[in-house]
JSON list of C-alpha atoms in Angstrom, two decimals:
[
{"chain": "Z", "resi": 1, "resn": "UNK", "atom": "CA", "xyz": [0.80, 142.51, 203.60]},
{"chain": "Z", "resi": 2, "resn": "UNK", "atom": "CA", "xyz": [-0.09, 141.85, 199.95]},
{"chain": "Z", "resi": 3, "resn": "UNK", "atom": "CA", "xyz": [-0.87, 138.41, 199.03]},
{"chain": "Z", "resi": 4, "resn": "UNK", "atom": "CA", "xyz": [0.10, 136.04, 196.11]},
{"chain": "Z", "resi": 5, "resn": "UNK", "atom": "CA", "xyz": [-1.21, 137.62, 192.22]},
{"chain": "Z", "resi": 6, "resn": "UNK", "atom": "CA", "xyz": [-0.85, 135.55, 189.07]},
{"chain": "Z", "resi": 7, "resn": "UNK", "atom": "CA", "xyz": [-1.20, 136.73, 186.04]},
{"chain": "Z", "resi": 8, "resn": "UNK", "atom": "CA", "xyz": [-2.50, 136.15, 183.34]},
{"chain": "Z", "resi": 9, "resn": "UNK", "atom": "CA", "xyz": [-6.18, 135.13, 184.92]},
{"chain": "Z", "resi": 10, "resn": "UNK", "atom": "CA", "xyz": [-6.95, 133.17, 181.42]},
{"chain": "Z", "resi": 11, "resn": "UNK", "atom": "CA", "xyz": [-4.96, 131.98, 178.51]},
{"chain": "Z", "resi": 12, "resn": "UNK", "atom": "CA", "xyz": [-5.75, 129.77, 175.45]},
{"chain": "Z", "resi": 13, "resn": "UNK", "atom": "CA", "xyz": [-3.24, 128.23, 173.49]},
{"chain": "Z", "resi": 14, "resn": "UNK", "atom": "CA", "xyz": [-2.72, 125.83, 170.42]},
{"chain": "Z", "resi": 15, "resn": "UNK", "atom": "CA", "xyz": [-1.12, 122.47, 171.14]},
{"chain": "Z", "resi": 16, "resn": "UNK", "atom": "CA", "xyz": [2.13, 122.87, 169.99]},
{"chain": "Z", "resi": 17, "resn": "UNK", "atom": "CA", "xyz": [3.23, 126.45, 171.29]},
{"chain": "Z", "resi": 18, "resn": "UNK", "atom": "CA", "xyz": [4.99, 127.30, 174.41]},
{"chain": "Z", "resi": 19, "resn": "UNK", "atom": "CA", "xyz": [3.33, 129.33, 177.44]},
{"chain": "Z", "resi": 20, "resn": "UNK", "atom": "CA", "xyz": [4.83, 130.73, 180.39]},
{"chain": "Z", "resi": 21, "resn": "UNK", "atom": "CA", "xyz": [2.94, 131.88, 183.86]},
{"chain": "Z", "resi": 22, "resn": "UNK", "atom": "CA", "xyz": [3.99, 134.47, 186.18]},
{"chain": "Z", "resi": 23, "resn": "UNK", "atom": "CA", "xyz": [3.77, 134.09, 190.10]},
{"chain": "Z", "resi": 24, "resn": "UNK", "atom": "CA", "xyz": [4.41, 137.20, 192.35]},
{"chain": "Z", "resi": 25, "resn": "UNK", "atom": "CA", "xyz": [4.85, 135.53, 196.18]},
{"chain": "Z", "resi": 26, "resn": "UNK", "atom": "CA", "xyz": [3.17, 137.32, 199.47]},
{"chain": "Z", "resi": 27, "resn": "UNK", "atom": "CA", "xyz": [5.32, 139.64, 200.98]},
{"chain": "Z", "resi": 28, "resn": "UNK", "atom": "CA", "xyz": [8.19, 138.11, 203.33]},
{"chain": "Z", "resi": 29, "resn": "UNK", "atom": "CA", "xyz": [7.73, 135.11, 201.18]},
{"chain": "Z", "resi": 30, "resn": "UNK", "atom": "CA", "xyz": [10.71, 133.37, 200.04]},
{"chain": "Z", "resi": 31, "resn": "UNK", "atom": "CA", "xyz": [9.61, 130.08, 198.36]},
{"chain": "Z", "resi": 32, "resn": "UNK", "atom": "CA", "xyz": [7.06, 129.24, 195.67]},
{"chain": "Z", "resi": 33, "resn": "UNK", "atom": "CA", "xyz": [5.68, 126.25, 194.31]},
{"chain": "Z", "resi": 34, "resn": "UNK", "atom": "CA", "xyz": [3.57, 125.62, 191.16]},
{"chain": "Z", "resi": 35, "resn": "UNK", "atom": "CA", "xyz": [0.83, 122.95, 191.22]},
{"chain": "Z", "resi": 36, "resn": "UNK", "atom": "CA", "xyz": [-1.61, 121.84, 188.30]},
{"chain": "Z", "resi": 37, "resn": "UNK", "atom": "CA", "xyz": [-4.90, 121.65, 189.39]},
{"chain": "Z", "resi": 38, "resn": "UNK", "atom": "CA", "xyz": [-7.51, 119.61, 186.78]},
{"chain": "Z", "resi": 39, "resn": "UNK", "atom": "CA", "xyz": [-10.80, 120.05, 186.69]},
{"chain": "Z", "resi": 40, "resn": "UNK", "atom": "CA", "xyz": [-12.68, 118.38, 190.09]},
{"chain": "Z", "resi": 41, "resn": "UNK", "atom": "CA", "xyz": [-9.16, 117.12, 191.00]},
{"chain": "Z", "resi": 42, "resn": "UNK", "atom": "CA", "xyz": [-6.86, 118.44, 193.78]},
{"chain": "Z", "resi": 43, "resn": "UNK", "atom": "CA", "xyz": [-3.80, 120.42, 192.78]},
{"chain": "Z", "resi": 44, "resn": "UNK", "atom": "CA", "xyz": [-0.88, 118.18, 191.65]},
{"chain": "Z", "resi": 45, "resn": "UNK", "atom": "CA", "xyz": [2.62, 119.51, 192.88]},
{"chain": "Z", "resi": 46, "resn": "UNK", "atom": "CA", "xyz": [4.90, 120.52, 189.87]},
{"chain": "Z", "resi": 47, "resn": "UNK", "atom": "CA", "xyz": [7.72, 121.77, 191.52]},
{"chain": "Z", "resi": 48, "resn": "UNK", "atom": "CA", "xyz": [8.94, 124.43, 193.79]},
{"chain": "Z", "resi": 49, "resn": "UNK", "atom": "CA", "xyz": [11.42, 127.61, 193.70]},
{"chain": "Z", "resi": 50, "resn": "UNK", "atom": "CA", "xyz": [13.64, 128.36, 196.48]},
{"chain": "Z", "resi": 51, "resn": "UNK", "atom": "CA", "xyz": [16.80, 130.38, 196.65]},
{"chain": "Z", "resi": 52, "resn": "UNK", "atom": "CA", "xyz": [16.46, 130.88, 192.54]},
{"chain": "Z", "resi": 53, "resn": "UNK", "atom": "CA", "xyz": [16.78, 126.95, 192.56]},
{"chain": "Z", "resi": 54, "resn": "UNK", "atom": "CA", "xyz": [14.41, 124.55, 191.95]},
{"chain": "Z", "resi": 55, "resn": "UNK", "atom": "CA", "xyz": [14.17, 122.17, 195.42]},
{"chain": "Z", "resi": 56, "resn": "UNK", "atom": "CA", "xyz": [11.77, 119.70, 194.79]},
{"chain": "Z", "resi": 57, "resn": "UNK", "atom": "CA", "xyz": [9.88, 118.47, 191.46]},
{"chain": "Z", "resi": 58, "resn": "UNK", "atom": "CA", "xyz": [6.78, 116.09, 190.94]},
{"chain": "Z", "resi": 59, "resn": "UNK", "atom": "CA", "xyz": [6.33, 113.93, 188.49]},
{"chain": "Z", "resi": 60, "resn": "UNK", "atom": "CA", "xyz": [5.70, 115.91, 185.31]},
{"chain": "Z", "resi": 61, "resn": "UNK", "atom": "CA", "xyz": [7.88, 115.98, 182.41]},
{"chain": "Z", "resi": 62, "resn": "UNK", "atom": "CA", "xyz": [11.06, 118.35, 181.43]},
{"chain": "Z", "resi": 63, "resn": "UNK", "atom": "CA", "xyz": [8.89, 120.43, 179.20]},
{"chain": "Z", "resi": 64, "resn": "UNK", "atom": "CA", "xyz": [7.72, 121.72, 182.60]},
{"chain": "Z", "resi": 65, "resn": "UNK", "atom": "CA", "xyz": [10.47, 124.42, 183.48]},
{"chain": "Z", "resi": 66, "resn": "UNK", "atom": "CA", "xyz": [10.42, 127.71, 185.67]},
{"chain": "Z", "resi": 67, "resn": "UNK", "atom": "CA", "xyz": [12.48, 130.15, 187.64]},
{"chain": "Z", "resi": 68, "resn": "UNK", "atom": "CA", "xyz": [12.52, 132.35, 190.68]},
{"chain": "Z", "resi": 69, "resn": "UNK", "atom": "CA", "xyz": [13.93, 135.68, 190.13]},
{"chain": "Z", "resi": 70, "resn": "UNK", "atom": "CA", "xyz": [15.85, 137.67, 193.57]},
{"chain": "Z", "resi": 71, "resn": "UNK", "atom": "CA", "xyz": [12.58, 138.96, 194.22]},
{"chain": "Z", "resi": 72, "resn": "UNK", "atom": "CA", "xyz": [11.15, 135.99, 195.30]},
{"chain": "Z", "resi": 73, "resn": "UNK", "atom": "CA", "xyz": [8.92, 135.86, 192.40]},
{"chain": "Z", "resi": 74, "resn": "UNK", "atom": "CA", "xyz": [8.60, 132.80, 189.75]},
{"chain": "Z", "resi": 75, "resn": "UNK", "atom": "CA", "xyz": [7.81, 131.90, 186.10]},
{"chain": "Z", "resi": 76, "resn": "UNK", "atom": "CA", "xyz": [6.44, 128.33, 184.69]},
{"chain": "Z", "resi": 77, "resn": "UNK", "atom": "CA", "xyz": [7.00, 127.43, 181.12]},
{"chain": "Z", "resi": 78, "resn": "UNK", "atom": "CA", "xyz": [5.45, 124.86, 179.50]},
{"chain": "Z", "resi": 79, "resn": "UNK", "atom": "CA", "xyz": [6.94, 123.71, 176.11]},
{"chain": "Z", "resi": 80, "resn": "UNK", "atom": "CA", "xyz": [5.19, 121.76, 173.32]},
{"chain": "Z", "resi": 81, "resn": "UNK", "atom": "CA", "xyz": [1.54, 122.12, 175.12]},
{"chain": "Z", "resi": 82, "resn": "UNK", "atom": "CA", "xyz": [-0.44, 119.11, 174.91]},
{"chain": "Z", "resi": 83, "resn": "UNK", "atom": "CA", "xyz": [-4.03, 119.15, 175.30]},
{"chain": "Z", "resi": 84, "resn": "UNK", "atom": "CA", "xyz": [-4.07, 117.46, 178.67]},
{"chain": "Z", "resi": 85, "resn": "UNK", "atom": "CA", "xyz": [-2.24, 120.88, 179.76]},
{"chain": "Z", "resi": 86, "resn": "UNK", "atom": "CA", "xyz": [-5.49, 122.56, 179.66]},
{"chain": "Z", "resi": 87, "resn": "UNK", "atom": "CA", "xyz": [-6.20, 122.82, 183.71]},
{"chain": "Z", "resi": 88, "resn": "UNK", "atom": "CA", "xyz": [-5.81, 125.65, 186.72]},
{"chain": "Z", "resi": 89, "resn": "UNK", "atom": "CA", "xyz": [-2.73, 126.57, 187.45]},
{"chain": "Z", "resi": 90, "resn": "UNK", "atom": "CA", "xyz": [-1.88, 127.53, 190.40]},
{"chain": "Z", "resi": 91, "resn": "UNK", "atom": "CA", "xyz": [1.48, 128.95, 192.65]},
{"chain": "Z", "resi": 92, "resn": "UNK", "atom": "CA", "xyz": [1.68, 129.02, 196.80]},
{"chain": "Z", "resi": 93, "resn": "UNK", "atom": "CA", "xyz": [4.18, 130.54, 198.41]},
{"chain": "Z", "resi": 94, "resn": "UNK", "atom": "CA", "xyz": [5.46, 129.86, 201.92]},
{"chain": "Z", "resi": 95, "resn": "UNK", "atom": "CA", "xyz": [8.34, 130.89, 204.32]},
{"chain": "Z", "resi": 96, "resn": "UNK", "atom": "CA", "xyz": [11.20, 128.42, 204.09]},
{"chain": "Z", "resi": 97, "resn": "UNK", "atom": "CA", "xyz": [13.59, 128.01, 206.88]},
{"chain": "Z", "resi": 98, "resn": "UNK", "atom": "CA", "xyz": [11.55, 129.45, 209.25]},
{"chain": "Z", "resi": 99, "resn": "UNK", "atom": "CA", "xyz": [9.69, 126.73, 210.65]},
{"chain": "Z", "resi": 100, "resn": "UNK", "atom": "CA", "xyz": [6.31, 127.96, 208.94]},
{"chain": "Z", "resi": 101, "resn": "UNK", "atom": "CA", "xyz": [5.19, 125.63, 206.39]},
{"chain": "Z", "resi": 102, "resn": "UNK", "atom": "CA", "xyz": [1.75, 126.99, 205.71]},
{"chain": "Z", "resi": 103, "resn": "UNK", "atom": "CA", "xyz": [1.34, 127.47, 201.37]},
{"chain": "Z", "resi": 104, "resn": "UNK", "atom": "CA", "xyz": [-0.70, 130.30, 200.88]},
{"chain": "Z", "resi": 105, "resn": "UNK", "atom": "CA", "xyz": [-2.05, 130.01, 196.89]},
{"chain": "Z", "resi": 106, "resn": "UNK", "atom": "CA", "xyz": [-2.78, 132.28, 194.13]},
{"chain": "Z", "resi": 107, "resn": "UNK", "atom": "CA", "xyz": [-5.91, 132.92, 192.51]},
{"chain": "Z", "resi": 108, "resn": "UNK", "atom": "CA", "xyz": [-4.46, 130.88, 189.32]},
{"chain": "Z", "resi": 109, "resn": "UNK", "atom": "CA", "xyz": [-4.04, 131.21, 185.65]},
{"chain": "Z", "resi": 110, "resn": "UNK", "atom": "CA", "xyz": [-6.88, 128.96, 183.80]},
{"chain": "Z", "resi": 111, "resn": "UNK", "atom": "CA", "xyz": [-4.97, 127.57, 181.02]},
{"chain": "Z", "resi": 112, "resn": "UNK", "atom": "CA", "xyz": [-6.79, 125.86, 177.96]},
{"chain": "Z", "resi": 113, "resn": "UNK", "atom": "CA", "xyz": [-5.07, 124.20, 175.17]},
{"chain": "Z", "resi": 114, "resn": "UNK", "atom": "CA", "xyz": [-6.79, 123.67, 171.74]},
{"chain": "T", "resi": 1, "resn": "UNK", "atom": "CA", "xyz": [5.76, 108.74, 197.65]},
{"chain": "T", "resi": 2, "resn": "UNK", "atom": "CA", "xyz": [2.68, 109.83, 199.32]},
{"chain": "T", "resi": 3, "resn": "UNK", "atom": "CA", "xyz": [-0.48, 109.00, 198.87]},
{"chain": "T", "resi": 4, "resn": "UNK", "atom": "CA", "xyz": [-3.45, 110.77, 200.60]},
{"chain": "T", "resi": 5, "resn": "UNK", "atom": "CA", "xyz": [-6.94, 109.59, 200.48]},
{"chain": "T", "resi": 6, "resn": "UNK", "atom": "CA", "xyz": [-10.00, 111.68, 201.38]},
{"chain": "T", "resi": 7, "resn": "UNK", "atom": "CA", "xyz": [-13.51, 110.31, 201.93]},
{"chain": "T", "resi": 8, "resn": "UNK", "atom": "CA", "xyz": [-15.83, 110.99, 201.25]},
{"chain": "T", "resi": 9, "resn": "UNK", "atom": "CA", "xyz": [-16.31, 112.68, 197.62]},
{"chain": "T", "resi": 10, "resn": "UNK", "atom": "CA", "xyz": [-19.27, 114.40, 198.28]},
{"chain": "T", "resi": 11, "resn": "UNK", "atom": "CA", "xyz": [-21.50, 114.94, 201.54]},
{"chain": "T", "resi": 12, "resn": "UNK", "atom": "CA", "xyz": [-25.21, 116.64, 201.98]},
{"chain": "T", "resi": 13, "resn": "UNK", "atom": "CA", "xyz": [-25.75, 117.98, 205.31]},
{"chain": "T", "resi": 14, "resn": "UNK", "atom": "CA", "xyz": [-28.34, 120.23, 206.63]},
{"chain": "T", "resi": 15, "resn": "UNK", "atom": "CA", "xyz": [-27.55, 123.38, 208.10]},
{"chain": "T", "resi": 16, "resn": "UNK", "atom": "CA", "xyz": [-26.85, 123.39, 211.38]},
{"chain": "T", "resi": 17, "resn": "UNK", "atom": "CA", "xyz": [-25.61, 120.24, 210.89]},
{"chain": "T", "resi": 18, "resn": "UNK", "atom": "CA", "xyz": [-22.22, 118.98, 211.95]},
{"chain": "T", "resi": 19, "resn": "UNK", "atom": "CA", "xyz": [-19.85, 117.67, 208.75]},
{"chain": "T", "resi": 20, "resn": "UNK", "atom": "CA", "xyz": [-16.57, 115.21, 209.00]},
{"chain": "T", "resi": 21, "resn": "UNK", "atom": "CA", "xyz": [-14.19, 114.66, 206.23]},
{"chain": "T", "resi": 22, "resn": "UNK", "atom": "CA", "xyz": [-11.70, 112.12, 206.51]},
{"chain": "T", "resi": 23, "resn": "UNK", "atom": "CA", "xyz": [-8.11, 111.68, 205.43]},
{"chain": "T", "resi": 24, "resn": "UNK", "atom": "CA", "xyz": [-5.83, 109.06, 205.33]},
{"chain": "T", "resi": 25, "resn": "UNK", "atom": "CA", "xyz": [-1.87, 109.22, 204.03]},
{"chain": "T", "resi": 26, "resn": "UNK", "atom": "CA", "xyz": [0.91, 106.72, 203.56]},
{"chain": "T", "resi": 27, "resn": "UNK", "atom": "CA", "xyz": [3.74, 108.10, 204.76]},
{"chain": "T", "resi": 28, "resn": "UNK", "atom": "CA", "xyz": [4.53, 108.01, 207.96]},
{"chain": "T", "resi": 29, "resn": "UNK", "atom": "CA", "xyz": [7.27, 110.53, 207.74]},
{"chain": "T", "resi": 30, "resn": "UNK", "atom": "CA", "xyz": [4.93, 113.13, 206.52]},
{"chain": "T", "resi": 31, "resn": "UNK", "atom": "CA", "xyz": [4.42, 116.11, 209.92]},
{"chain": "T", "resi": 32, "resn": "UNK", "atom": "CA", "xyz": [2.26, 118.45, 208.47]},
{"chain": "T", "resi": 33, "resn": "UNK", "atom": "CA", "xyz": [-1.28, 118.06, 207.21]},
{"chain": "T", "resi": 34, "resn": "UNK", "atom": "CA", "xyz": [-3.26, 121.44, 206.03]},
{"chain": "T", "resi": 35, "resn": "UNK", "atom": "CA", "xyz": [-6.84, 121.68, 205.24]},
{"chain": "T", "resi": 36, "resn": "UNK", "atom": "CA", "xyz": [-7.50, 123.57, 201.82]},
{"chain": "T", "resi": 37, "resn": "UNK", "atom": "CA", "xyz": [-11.20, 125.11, 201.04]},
{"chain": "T", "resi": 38, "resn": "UNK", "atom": "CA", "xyz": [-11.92, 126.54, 197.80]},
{"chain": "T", "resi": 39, "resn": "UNK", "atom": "CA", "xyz": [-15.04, 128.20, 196.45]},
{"chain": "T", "resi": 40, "resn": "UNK", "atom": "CA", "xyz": [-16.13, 127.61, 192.97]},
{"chain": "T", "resi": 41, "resn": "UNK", "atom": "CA", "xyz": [-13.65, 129.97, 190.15]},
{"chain": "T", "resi": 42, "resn": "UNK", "atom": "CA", "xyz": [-11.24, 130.53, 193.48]},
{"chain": "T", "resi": 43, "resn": "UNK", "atom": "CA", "xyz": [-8.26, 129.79, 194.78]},
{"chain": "T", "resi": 44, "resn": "UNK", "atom": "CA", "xyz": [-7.56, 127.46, 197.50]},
{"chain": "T", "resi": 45, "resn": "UNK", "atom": "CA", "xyz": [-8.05, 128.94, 201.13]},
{"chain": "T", "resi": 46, "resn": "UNK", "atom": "CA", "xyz": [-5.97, 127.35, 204.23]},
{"chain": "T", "resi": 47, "resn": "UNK", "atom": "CA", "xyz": [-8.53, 127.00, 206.69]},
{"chain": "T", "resi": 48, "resn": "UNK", "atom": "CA", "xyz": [-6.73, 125.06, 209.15]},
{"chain": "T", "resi": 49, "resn": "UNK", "atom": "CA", "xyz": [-3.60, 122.38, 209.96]},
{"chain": "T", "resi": 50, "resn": "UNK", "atom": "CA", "xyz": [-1.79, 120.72, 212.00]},
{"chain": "T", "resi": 51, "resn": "UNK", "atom": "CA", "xyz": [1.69, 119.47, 212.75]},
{"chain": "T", "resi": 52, "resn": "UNK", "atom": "CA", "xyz": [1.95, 115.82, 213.70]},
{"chain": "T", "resi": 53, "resn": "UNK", "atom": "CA", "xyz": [3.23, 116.27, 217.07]},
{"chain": "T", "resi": 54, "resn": "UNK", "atom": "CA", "xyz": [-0.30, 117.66, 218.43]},
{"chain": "T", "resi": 55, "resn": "UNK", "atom": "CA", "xyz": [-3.17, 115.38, 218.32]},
{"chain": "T", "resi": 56, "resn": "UNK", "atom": "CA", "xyz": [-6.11, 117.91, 217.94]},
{"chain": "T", "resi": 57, "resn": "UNK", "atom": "CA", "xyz": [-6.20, 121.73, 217.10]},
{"chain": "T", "resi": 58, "resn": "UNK", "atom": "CA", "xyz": [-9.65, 123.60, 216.93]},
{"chain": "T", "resi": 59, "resn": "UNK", "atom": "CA", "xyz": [-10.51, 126.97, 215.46]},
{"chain": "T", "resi": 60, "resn": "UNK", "atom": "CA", "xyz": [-14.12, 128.54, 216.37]},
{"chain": "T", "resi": 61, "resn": "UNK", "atom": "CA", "xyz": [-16.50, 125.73, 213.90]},
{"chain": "T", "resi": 62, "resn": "UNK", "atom": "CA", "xyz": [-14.09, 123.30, 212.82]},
{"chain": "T", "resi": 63, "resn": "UNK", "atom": "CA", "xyz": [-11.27, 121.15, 214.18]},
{"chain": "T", "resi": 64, "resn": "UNK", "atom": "CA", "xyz": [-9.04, 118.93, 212.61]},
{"chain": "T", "resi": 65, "resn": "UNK", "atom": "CA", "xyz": [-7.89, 115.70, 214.42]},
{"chain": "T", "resi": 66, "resn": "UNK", "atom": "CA", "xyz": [-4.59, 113.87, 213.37]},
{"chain": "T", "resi": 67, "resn": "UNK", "atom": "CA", "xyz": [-4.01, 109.78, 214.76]},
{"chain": "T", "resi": 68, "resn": "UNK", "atom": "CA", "xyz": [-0.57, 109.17, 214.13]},
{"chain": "T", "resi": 69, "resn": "UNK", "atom": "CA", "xyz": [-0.94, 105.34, 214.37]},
{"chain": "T", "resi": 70, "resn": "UNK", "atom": "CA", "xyz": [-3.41, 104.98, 211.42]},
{"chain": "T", "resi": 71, "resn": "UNK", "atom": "CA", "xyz": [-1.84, 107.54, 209.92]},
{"chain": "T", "resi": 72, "resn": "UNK", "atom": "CA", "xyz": [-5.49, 109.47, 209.34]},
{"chain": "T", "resi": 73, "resn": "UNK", "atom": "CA", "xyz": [-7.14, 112.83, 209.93]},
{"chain": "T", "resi": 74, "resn": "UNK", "atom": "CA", "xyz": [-9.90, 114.63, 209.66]},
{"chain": "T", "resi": 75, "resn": "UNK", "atom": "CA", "xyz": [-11.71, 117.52, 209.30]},
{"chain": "T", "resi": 76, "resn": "UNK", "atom": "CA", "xyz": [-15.09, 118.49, 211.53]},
{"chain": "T", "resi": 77, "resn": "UNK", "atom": "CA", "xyz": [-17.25, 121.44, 210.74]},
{"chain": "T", "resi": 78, "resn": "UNK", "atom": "CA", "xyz": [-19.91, 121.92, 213.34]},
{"chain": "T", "resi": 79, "resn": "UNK", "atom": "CA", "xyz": [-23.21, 124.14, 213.22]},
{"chain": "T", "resi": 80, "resn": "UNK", "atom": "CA", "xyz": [-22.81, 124.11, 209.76]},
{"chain": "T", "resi": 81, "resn": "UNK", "atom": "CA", "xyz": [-23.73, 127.12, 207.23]},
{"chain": "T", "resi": 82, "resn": "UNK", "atom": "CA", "xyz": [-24.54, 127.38, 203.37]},
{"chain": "T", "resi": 83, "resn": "UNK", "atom": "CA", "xyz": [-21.24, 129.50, 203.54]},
{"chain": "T", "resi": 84, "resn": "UNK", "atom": "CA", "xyz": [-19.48, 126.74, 204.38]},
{"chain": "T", "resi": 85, "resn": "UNK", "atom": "CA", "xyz": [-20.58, 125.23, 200.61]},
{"chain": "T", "resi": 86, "resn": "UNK", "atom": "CA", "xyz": [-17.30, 124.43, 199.15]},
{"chain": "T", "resi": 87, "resn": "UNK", "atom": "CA", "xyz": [-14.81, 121.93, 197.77]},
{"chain": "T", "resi": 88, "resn": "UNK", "atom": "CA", "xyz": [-12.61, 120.69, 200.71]},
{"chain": "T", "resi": 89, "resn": "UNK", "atom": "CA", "xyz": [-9.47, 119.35, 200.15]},
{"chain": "T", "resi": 90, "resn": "UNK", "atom": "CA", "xyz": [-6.96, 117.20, 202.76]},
{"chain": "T", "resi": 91, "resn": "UNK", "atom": "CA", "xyz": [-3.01, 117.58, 202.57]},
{"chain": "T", "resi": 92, "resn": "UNK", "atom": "CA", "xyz": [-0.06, 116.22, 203.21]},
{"chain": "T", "resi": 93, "resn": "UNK", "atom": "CA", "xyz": [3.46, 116.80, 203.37]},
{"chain": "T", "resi": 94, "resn": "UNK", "atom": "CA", "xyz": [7.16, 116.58, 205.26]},
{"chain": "T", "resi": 95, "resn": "UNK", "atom": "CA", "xyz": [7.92, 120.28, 206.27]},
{"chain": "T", "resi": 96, "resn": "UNK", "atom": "CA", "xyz": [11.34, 120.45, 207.31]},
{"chain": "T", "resi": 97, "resn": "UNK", "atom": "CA", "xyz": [14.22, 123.75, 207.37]},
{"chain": "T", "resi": 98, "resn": "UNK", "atom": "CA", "xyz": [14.76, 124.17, 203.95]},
{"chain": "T", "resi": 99, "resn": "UNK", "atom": "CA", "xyz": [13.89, 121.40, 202.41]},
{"chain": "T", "resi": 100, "resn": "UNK", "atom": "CA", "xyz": [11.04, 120.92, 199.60]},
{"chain": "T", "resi": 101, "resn": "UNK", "atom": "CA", "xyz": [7.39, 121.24, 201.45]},
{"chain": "T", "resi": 102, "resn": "UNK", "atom": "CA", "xyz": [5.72, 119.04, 198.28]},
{"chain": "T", "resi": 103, "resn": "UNK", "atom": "CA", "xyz": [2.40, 118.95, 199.56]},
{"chain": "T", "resi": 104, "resn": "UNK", "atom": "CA", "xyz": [-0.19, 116.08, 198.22]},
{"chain": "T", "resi": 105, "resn": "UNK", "atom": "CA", "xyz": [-2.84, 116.59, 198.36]},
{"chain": "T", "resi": 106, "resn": "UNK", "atom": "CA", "xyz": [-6.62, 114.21, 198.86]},
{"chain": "T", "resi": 107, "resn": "UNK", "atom": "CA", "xyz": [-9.22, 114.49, 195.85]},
{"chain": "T", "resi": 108, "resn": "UNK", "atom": "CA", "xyz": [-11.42, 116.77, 197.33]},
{"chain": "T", "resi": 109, "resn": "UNK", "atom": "CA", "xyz": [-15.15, 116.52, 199.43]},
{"chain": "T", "resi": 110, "resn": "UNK", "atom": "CA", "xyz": [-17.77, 118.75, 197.88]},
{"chain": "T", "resi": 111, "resn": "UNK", "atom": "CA", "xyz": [-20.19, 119.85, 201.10]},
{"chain": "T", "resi": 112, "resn": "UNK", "atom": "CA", "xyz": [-23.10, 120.87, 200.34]},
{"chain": "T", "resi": 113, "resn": "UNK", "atom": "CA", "xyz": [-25.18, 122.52, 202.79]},
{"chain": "T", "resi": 114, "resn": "UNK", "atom": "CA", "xyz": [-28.79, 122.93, 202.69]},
{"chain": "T", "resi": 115, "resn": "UNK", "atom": "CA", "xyz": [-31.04, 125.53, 204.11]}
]
C-alpha cells in the first residue's frame, strides 16, 4: 500500500505569480482534500476532490482552484499569490462512500511567497 | 460552521507522566472526531478517533473519550515518553456516504515531555 506523496517538498514564489501543487492519493483512495496549514496553526480545510468534482470548499477565495484527475490524484492552483499564501500545504486522502472517514495526509509542499 | 476548541496550548509533563488534551466543538451534528499528531517538518499522523456513537475507544497508551452532551473530547496519553513530544491536534467533522468529510480542526497542544 503506498501512501499519499506531494510534490514539490518546497517552493518560493513572487507575489503576483500563479503556483500549482500536485497530490498523488494512497492507494484505494478515492477522495482528496487540500488544507492550508500556517505556521503553529492547525490545517485550515480548502476544499476537497471527489469523483473529479469538487464536494465541499472552505472559506478561501476563487483564486484557490484544483482538480482530481481519473486517477484519483489532485492539483491546487493558487492565482495572484499573496504573501499571506506563504504556509504548509497539505492534501489527505480518504475512502468516500465506504463508511471510512479516516484522512490520511501528505508530507506537504512548504510554500513561501516573497 | 464548526468551531473546535482545544486546551490547552501547551503542556509540560514528566515522563512517565500521564497527559490530557481537551476538545470542545459546536456542532452537534458533527460524528467523527480524529486525533492528529505531527512531529516538527512532518506531516500530520492519525493516531486515533472516534465516531460519536461510542463513548470511549483506547489504543495501547492513549484513549480518546467523546461526551456527546457537552459536545467535548479528549485525548489521554498515559506513561508518557519523550517520543510522544509533538504537536497534537483535535478534529472534527460530519462523515457521511459521499458527502464532503471537511474536517476542522482545534489549534494544536504542544506536549512536551521531559526526561
Amino acid at each position: 500500500e503506498t501512501g499519499v506523496t506531494q510534490s514539490p517538498t518546497h517552493l518560493i514564489k513572487t507575489r503576483g505569480q500563479q503556483v500549482t501543487l500536485r497530490c498523488s492519493s494512497q492507494s484505494g483512495h478515492n477522495t482528496v482534500s487540500w488544507y492550508q496549514q500556517a505556521l503553529g496553526q492547525g490545517p485550515q480545510f480548502i476544499f476537497q476532490y471527489y469523483r473529479e468534482e469538487e464536494n465541499g470548499r472552505g472559506n478561501f477565495p476563487p483564486r484557490f482552484s484544483g482538480l482530481q484527475f481519473p486517477n484519483y490524484s489532485s492539483e491546487l492552483n493558487v492565482n495572484a499569490l499573496e504573501l499571506d499564501d506563504s504556509a504548509l500545504y497539505l492534501c489527505a486522502s480518504s475512502s468516500s462512500g465506504t463508511g471510512y472517514y479516516e484522512q490520511y495526509f501528505g508530507p506537504g509542499t512548504r510554500l513561501t511567497v516573497t | 460552521g464548526e468551531n473546535v476548541e482545544q486546551h490547552p496550548s501547551t503542556l509540560s509533563v514528566q515522563e512517565g507522566d500521564s497527559a490530557v488534551i481537551k476538545c470542545t466543538y459546536s456542532d452537534s451534528a458533527s460524528n467523527y472526531f480524529p486525533w492528529y499528531k505531527q512531529e516538527l517538518g512532518k506531516r500530520p499522523q492519525l493516531i486515533i478517533d472516534i465516531r460519536s456513537n461510542v463513548g470511549e475507544k483506547k489504543d495501547q497508551r492513549i484513549a480518546v473519550t467523546l461526551n456527546k452532551t457537552a459536545k467535548h473530547f479528549s485525548l489521554h496519553i498515559t506513561e508518557t515518553q519523550p517520543e510522544d513530544s509533538a504537536v497534537y491536534f483535535c478534529a472534527a467533522t460530519l462523515g457521511h456516504g459521499a458527502g464532503s468529510y471537511q474536517l476542522t480542526f482545534g489549534k494544536g497542544t504542544k506536549l512536551s515531555v521531559i526526561p
